[in-house]
mmCIF file with all atom_site columns, C-alpha atoms in Angstrom:
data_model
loop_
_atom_site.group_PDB
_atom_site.id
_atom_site.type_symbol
_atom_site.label_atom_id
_atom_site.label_alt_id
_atom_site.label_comp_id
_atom_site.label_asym_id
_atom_site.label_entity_id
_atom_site.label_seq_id
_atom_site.pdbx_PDB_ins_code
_atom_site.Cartn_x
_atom_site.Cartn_y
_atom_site.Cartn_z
_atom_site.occupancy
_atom_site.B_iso_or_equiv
_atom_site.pdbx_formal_charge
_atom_site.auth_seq_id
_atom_site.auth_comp_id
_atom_site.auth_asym_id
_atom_site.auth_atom_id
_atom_site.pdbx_PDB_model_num
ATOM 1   C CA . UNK J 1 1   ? -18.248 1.532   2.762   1.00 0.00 ? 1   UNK J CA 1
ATOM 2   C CA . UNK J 1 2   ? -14.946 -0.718  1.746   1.00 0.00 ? 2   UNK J CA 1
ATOM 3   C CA . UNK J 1 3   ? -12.191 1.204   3.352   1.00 0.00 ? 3   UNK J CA 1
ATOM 4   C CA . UNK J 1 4   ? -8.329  1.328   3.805   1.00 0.00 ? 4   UNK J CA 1
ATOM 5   C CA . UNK J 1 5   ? -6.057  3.527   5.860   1.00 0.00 ? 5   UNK J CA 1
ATOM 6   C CA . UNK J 1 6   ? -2.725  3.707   3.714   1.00 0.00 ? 6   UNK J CA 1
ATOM 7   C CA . UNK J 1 7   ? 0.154   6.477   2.490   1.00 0.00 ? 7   UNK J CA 1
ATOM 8   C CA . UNK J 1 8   ? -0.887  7.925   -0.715  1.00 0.00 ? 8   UNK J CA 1
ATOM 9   C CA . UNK J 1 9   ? 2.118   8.443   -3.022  1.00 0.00 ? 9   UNK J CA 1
ATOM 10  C CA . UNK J 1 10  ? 2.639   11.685  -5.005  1.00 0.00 ? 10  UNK J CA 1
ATOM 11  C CA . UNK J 1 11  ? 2.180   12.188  -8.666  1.00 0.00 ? 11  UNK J CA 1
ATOM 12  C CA . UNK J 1 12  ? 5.942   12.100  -9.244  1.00 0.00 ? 12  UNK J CA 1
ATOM 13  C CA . UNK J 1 13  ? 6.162   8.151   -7.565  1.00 0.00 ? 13  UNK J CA 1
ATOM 14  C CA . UNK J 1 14  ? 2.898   7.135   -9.456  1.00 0.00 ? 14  UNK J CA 1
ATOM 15  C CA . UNK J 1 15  ? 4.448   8.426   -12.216 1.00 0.00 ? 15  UNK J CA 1
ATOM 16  C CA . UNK J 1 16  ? 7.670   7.072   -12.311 1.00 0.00 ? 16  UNK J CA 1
ATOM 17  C CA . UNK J 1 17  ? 5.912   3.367   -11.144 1.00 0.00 ? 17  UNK J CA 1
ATOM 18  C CA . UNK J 1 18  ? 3.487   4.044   -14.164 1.00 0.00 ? 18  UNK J CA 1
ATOM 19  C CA . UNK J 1 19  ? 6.765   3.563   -16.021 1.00 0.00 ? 19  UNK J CA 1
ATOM 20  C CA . UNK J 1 20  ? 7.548   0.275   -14.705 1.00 0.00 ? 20  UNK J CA 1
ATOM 21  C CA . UNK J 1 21  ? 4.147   -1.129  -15.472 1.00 0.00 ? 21  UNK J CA 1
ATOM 22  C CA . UNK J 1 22  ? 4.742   -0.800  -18.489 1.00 0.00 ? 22  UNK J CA 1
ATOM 23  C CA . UNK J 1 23  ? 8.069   -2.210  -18.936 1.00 0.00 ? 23  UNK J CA 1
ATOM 24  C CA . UNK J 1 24  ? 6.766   -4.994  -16.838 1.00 0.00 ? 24  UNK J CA 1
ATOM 25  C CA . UNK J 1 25  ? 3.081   -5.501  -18.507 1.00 0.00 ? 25  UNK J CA 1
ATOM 26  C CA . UNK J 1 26  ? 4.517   -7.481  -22.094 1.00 0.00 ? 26  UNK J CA 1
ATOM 27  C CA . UNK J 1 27  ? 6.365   -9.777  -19.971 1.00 0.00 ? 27  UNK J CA 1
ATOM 28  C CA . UNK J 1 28  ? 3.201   -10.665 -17.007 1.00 0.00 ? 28  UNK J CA 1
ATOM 29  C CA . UNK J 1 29  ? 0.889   -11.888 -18.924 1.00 0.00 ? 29  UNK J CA 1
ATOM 30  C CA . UNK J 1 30  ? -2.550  -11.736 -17.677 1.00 0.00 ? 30  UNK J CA 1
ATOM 31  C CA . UNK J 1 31  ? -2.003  -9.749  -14.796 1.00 0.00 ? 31  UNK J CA 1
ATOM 32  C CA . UNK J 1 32  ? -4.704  -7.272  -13.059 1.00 0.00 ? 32  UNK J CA 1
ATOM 33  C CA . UNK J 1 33  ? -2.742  -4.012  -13.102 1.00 0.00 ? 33  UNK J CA 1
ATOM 34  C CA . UNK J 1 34  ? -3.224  -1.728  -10.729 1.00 0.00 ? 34  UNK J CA 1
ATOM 35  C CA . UNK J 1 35  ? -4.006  2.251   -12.731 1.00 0.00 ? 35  UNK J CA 1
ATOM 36  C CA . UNK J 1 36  ? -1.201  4.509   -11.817 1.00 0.00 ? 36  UNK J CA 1
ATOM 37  C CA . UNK J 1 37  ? -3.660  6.776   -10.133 1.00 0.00 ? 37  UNK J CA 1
ATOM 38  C CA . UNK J 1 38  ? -4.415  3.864   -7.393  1.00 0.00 ? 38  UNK J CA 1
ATOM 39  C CA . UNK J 1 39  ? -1.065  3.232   -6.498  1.00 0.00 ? 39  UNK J CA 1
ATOM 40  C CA . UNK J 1 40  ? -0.782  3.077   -2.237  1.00 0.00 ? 40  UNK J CA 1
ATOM 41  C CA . UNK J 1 41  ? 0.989   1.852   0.293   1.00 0.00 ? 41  UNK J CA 1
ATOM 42  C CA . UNK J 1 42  ? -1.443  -0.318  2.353   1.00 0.00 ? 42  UNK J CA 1
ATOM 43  C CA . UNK J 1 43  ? -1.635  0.529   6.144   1.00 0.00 ? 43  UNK J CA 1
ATOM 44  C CA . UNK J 1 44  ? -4.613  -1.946  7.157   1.00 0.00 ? 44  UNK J CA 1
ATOM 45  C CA . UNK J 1 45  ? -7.204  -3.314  5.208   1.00 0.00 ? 45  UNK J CA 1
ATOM 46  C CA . UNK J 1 46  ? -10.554 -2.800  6.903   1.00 0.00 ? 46  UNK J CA 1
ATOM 47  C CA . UNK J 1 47  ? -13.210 -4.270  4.901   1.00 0.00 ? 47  UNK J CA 1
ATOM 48  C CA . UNK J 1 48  ? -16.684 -3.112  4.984   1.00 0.00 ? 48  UNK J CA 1
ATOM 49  C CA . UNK J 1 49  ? -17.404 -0.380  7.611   1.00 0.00 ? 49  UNK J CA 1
ATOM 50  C CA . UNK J 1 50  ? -20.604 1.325   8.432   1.00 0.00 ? 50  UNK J CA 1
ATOM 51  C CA . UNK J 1 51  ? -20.895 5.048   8.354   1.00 0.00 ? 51  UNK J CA 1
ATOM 52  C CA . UNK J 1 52  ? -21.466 5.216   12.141  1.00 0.00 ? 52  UNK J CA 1
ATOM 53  C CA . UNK J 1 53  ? -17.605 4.527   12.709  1.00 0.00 ? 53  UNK J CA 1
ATOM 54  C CA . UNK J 1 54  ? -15.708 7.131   10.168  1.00 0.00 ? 54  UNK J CA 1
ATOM 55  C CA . UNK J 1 55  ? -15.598 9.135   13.888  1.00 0.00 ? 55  UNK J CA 1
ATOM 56  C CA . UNK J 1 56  ? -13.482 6.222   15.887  1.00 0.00 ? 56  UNK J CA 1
ATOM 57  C CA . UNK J 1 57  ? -11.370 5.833   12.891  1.00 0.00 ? 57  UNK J CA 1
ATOM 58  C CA . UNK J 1 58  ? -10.244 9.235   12.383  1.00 0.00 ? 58  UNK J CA 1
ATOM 59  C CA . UNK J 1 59  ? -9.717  9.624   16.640  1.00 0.00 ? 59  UNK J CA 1
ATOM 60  C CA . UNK J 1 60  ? -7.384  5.836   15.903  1.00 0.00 ? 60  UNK J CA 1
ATOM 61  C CA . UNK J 1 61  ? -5.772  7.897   12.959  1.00 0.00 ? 61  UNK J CA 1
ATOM 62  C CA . UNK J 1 62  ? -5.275  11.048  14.966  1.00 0.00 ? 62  UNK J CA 1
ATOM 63  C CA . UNK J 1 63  ? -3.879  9.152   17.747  1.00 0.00 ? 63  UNK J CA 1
ATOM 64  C CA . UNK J 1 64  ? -1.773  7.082   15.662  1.00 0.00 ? 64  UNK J CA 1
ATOM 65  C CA . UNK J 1 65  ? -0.455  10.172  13.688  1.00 0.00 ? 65  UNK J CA 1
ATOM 66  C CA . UNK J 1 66  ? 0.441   11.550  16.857  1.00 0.00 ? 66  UNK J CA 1
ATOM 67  C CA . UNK J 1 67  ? 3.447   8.982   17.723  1.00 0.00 ? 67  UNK J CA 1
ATOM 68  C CA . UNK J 1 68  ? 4.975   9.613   14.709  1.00 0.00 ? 68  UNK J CA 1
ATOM 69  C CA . UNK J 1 69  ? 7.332   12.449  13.056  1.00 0.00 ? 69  UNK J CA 1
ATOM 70  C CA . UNK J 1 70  ? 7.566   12.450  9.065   1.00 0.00 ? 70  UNK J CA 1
ATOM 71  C CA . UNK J 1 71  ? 9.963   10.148  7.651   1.00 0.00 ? 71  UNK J CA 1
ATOM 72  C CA . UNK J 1 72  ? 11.210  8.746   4.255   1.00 0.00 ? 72  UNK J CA 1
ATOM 73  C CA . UNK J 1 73  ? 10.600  5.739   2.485   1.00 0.00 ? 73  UNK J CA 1
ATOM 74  C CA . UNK J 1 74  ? 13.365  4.740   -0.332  1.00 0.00 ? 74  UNK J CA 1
ATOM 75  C CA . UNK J 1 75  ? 11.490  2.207   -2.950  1.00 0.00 ? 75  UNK J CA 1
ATOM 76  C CA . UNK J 1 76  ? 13.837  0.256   -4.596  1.00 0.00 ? 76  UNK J CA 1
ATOM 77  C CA . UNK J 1 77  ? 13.142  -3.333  -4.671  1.00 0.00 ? 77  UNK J CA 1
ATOM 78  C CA . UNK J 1 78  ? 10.900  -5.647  -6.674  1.00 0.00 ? 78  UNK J CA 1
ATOM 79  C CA . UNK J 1 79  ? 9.091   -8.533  -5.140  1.00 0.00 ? 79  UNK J CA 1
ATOM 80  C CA . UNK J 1 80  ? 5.696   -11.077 -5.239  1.00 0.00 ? 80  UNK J CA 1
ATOM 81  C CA . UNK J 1 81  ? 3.604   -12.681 -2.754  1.00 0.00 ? 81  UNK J CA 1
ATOM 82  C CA . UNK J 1 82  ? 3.685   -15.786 -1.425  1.00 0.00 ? 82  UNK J CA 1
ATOM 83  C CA . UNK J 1 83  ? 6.958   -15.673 -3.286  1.00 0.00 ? 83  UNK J CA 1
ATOM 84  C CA . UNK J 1 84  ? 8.346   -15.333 -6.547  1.00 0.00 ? 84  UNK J CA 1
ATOM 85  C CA . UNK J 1 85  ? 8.106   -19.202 -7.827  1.00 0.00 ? 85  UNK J CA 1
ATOM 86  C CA . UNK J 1 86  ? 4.425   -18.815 -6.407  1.00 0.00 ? 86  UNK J CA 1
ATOM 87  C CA . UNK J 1 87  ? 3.603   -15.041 -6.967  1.00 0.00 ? 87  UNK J CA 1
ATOM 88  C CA . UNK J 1 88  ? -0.204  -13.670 -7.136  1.00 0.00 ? 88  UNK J CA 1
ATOM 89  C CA . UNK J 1 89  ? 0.847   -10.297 -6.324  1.00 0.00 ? 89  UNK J CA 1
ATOM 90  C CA . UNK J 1 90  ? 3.877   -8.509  -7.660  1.00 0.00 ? 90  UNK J CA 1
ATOM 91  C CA . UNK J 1 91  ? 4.903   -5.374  -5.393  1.00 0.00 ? 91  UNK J CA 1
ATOM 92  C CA . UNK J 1 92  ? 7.445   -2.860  -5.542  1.00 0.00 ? 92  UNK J CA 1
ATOM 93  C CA . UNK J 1 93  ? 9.205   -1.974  -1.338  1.00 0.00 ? 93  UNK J CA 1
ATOM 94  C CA . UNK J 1 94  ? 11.310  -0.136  0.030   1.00 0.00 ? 94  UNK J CA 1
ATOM 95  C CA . UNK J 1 95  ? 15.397  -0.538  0.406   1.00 0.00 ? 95  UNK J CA 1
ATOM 96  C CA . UNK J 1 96  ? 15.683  1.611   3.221   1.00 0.00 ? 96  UNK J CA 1
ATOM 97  C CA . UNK J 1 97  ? 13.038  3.199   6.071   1.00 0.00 ? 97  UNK J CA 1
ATOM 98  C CA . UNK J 1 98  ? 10.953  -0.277  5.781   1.00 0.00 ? 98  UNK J CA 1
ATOM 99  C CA . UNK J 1 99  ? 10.964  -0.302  9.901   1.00 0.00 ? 99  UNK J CA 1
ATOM 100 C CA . UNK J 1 100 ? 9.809   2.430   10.380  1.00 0.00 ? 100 UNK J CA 1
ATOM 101 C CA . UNK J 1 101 ? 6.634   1.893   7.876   1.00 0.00 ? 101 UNK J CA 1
ATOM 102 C CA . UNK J 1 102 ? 5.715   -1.184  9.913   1.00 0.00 ? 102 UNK J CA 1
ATOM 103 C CA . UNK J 1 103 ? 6.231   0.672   13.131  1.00 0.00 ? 103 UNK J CA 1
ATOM 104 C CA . UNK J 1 104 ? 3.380   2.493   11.607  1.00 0.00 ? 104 UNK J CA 1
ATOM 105 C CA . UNK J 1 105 ? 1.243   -0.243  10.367  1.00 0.00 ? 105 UNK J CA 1
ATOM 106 C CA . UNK J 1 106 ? 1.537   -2.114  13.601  1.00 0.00 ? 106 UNK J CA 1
ATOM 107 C CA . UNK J 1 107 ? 0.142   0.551   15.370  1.00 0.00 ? 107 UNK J CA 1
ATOM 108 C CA . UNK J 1 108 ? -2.119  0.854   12.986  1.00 0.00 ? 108 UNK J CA 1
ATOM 109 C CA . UNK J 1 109 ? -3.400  -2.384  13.631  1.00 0.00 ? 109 UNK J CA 1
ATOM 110 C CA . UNK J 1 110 ? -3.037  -2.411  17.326  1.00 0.00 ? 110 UNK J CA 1
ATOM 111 C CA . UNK J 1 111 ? -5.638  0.556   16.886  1.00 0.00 ? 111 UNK J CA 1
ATOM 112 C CA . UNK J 1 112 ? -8.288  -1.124  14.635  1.00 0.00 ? 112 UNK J CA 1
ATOM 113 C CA . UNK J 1 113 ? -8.140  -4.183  16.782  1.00 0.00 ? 113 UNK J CA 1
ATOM 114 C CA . UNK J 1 114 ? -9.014  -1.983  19.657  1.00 0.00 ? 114 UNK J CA 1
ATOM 115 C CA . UNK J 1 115 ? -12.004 -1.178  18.070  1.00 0.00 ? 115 UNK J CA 1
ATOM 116 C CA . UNK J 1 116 ? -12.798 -4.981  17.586  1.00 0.00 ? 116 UNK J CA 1
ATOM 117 C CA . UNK J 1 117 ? -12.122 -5.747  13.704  1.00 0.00 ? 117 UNK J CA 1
ATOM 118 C CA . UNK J 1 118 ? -10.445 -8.860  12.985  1.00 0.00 ? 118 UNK J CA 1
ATOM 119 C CA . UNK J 1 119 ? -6.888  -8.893  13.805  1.00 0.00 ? 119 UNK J CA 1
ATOM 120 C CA . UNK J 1 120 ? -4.226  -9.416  10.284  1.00 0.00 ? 120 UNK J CA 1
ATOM 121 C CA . UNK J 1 121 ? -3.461  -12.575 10.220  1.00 0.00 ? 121 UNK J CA 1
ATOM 122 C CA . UNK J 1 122 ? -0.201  -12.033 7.925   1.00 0.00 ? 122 UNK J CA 1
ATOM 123 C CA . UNK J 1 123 ? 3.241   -10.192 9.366   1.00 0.00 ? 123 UNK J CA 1
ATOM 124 C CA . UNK J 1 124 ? 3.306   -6.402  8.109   1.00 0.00 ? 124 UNK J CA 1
ATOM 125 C CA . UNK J 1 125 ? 4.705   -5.893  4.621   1.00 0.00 ? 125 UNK J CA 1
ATOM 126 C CA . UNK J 1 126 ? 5.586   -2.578  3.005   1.00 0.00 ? 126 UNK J CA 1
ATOM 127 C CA . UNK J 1 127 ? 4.845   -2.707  -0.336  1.00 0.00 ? 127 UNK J CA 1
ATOM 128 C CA . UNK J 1 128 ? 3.080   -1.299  -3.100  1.00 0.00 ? 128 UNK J CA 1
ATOM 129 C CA . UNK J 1 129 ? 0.732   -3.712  -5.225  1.00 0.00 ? 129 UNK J CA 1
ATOM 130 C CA . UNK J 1 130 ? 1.408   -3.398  -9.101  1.00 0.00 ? 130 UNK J CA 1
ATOM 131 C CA . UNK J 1 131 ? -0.111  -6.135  -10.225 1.00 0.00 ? 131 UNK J CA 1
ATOM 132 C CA . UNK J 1 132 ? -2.370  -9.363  -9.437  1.00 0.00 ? 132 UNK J CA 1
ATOM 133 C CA . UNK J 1 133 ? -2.454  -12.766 -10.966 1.00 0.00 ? 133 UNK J CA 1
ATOM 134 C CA . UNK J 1 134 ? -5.498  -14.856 -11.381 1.00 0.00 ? 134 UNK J CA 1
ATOM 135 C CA . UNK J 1 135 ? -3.191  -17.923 -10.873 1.00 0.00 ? 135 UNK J CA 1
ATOM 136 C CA . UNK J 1 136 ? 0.176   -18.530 -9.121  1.00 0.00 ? 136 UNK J CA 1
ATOM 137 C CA . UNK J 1 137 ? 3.139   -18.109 -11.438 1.00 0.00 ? 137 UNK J CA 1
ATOM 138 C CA . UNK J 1 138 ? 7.181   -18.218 -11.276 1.00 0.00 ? 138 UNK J CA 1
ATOM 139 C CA . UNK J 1 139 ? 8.057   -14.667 -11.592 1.00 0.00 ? 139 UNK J CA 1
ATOM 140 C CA . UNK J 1 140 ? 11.877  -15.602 -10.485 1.00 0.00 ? 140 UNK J CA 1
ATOM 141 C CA . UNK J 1 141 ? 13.774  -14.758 -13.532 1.00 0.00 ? 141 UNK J CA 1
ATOM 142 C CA . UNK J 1 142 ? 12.079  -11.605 -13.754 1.00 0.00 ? 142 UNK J CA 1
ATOM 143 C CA . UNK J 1 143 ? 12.240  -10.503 -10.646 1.00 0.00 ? 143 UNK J CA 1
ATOM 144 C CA . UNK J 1 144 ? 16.185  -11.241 -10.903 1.00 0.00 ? 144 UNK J CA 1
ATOM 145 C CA . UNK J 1 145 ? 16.073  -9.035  -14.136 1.00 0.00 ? 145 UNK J CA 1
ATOM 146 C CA . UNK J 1 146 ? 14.905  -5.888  -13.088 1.00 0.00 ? 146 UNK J CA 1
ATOM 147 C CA . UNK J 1 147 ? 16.620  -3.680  -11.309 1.00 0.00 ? 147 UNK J CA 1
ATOM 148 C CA . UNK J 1 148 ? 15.791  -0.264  -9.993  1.00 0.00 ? 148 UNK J CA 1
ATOM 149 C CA . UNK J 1 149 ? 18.156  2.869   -11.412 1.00 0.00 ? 149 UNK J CA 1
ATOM 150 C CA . UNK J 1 150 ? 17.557  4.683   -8.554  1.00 0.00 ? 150 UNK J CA 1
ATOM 151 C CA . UNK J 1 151 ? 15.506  4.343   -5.565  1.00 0.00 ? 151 UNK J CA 1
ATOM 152 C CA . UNK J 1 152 ? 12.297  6.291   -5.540  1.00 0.00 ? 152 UNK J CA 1
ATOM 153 C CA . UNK J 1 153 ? 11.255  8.485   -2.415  1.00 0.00 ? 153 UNK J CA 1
ATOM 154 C CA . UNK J 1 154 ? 8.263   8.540   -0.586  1.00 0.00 ? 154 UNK J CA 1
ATOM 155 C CA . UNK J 1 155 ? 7.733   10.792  1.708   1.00 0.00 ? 155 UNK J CA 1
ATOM 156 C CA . UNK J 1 156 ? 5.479   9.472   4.656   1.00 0.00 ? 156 UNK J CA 1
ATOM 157 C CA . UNK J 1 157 ? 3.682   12.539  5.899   1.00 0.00 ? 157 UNK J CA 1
ATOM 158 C CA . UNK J 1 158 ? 0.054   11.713  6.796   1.00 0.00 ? 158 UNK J CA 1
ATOM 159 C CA . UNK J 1 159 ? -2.537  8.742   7.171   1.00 0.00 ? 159 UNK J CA 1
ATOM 160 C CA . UNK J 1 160 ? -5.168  8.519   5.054   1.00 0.00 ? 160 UNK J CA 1
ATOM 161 C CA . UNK J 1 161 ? -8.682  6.434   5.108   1.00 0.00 ? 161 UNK J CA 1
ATOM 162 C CA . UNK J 1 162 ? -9.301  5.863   1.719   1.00 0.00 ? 162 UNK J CA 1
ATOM 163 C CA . UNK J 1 163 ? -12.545 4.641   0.243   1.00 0.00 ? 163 UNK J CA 1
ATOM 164 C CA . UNK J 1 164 ? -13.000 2.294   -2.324  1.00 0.00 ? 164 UNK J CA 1
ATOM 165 C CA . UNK J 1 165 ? -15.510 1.912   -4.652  1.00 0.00 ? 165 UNK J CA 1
ATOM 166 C CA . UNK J 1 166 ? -15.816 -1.402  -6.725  1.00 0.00 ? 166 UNK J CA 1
ATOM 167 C CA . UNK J 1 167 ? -16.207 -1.014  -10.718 1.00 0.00 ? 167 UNK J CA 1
ATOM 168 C CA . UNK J 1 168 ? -15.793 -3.555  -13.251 1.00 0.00 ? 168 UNK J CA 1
ATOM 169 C CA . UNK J 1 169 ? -13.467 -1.332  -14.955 1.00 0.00 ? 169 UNK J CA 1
ATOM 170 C CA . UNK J 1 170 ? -11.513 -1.351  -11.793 1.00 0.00 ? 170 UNK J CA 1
ATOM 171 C CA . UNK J 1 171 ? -11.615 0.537   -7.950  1.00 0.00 ? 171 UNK J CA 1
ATOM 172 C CA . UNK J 1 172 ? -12.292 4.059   -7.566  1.00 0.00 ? 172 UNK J CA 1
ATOM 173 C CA . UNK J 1 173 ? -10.496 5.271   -4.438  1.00 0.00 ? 173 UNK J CA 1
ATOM 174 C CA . UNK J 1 174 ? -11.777 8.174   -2.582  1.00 0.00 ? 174 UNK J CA 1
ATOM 175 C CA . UNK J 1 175 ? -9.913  9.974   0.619   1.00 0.00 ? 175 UNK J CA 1
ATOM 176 C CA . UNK J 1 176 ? -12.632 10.123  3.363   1.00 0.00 ? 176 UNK J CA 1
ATOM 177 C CA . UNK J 1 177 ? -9.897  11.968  5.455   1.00 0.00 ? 177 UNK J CA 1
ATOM 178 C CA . UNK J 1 178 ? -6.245  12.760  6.156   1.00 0.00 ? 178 UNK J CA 1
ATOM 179 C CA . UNK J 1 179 ? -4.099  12.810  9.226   1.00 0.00 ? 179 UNK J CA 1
ATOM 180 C CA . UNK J 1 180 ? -0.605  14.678  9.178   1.00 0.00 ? 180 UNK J CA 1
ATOM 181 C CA . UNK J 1 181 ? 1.702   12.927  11.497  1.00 0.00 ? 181 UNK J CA 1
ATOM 182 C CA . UNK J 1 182 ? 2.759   14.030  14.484  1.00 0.00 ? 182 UNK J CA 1
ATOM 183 C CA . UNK J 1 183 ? 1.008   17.505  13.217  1.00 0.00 ? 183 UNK J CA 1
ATOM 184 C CA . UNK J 1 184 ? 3.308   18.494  10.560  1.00 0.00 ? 184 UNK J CA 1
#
């Protein structure tokens, strides 16, 4: 199974992100979108993971889930990776609770480590991927362009392993499970 532990983001924030899309699609070009229903907020990448381990993941997530009360996340800012001249992946983050997302993530990945997958090789981001580009491009003047009316909540409440299953029409993702934190 490909799987993911992220924060899944409620119909109001997938909505509202919908929107941008599509302000943003006529000026991106070729870009992969990501469907409104898939938007995420990536805690670790895990790859491809054999049935036998869904129990050690949920005991990382429980444990994990445990440290950590329910907070806020404030999305407000537009961004790409490696940068904006050289972008492959445009992402929206957050303008205010970003710490305390990679608090998470970082224990996240001190966990999965642990159980002896490949540490991240990249510093923890909070973001949510909108769209990806087959080939770098400068997506500096439009990222200087847009600007965010108001900043849209998320509220970080649980962990979730996600499953996701490859289509040509694009990824299905499936929760395998969900963790509240710190048993809220």
């Amino acid at each position: 199974m490909r799987l993911f532990f992220c924060v899944e983001l409620d119909d109001a924030a997938k909505r509202d992100l919908g929107c941008l899309i599509e302000h943003l699609k006529p000026r991106c070009g070729d870009a992969k979108w990501v469907a409104p229903e898939n938007l995420h907020l990536t805690l670790r990448f895990l790859g491809e993971v054999g049935e036998d381990r869904l129990g050690e993941l949920e005991n990382l997530a429980q444990t994990v889930a445990g440290e950590f009360r329910p907070f806020t996340l404030e999305l407000g800012k537009l961004s790409a990776f490696p940068s904006p001249k050289r972008a492959r992946v445009l992402w929206v983050g957050p303008v205010k609770g970003e710490d305390r997302f990679v608090e998470l993530m970082r224990a996240v990945e001190e966990g999965v480590r642990r159980l002896g997958f490949k540490p991240e090789t990249k510093d923890p981001t909070a973001h949510v991927t909108m769209a990806r580009f087959r080939s770098p491009r400068d997506l500096s003047g439009l990222l200087a362009e847009v600007e965010f009316k108001d900043v849209l909540p998320v509220e970080v409440r649980e962990i979730t392993l996600m499953r996701s299953t490859l289509r040509p029409e694009g990824p299905i993702y499936t929760p395998v499970f969900r963790v509240p934190l710190g048993g809220s």
